[in-house]
PDB file of C-alpha atoms in Angstrom:
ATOM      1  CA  UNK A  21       4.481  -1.068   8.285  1.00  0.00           C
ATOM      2  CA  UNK A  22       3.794  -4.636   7.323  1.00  0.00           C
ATOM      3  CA  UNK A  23       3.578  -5.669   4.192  1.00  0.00           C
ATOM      4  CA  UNK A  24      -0.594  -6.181   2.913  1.00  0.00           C
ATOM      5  CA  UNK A  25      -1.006  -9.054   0.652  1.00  0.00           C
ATOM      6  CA  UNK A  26      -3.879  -9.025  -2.562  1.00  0.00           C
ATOM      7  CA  UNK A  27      -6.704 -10.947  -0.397  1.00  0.00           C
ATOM      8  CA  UNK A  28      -6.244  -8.469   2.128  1.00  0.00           C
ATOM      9  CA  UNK A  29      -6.287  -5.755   0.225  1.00  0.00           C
ATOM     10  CA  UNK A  30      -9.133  -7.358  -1.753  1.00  0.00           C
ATOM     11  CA  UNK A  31     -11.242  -7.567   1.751  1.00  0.00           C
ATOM     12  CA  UNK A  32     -10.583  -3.573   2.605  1.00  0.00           C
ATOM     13  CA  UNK A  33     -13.390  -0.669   1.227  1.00  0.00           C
ATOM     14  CA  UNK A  34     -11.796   1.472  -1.432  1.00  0.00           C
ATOM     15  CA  UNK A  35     -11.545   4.283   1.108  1.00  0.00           C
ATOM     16  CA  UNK A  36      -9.621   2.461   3.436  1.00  0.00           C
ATOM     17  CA  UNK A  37      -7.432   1.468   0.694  1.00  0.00           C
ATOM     18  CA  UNK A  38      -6.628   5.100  -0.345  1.00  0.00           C
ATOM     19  CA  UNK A  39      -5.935   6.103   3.331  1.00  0.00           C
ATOM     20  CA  UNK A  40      -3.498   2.799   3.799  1.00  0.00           C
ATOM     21  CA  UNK A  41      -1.798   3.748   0.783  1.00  0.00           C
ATOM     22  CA  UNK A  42      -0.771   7.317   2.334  1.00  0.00           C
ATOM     23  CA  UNK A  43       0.070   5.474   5.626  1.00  0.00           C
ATOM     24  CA  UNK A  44       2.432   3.592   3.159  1.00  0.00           C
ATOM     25  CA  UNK A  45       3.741   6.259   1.559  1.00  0.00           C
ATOM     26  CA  UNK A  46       4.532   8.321   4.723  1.00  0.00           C
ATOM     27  CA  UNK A  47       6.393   4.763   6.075  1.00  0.00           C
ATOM     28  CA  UNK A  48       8.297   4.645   2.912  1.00  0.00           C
ATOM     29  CA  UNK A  49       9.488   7.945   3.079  1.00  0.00           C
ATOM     30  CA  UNK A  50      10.387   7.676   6.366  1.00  0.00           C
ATOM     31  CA  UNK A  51      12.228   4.632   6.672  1.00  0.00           C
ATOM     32  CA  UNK A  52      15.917   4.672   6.346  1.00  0.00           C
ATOM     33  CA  UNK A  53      17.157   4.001   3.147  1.00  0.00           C
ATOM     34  CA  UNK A  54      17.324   0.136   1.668  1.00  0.00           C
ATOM     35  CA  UNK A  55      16.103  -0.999   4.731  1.00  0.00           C
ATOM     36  CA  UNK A  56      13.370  -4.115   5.347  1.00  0.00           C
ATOM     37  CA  UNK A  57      10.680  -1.570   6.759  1.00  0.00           C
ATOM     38  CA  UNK A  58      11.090   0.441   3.437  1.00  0.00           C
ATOM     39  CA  UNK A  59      10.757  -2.437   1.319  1.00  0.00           C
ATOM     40  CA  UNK A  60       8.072  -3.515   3.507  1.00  0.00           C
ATOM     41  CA  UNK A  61       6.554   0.154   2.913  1.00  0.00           C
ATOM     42  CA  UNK A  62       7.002  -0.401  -0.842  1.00  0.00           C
ATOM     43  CA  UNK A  63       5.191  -3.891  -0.905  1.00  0.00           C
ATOM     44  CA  UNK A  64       2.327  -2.411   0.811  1.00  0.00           C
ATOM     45  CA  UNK A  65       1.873   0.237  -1.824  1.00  0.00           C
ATOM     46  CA  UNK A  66       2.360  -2.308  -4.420  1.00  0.00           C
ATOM     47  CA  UNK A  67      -0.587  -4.540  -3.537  1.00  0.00           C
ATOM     48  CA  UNK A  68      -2.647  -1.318  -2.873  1.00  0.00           C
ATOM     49  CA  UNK A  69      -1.958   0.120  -6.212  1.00  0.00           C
ATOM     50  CA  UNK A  70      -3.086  -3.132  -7.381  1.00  0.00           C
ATOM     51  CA  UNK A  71      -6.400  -3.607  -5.867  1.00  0.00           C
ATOM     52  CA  UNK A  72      -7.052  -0.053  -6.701  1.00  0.00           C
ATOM     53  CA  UNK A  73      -6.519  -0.482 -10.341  1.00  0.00           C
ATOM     54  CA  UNK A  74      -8.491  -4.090 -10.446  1.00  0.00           C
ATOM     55  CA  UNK A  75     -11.381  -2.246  -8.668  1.00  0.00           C
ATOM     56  CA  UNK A  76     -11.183   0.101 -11.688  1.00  0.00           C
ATOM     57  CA  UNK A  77     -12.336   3.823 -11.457  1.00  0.00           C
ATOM     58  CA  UNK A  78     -15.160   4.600  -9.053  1.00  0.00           C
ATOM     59  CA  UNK A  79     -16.585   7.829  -9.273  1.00  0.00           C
TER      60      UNK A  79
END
């Protein structure tokens, strides 16, 4: 997985962002360990977690 930068992020629908940020999970737990793709995986969930929390709660 590639790491997703803010204005990317920023340009996705919530939804999408939620269902990234599982494909991001699932790539960081299944990359080997202390590898690029895992901190690529981590980066990704980063600057997901932090669009989510900008957007603030949606109901």
């Amino acid at each position: 997985m590639k790491p997703i930068t803010q204005s990317e992020a920023a340009k996705l629908s919530t939804a999408n962002l939620y269902g990234l940020r599982k494909e991001a999970f699932i790539a960081f737990t299944g990359a080997e360990r202390d590898t690029q793709d895992q901190r690529d995986a981590l980066a990704a969930m980063a600057s997901i977690e932090n669009e989510l929390k900008r957007r603030g709660p949606t109901l």
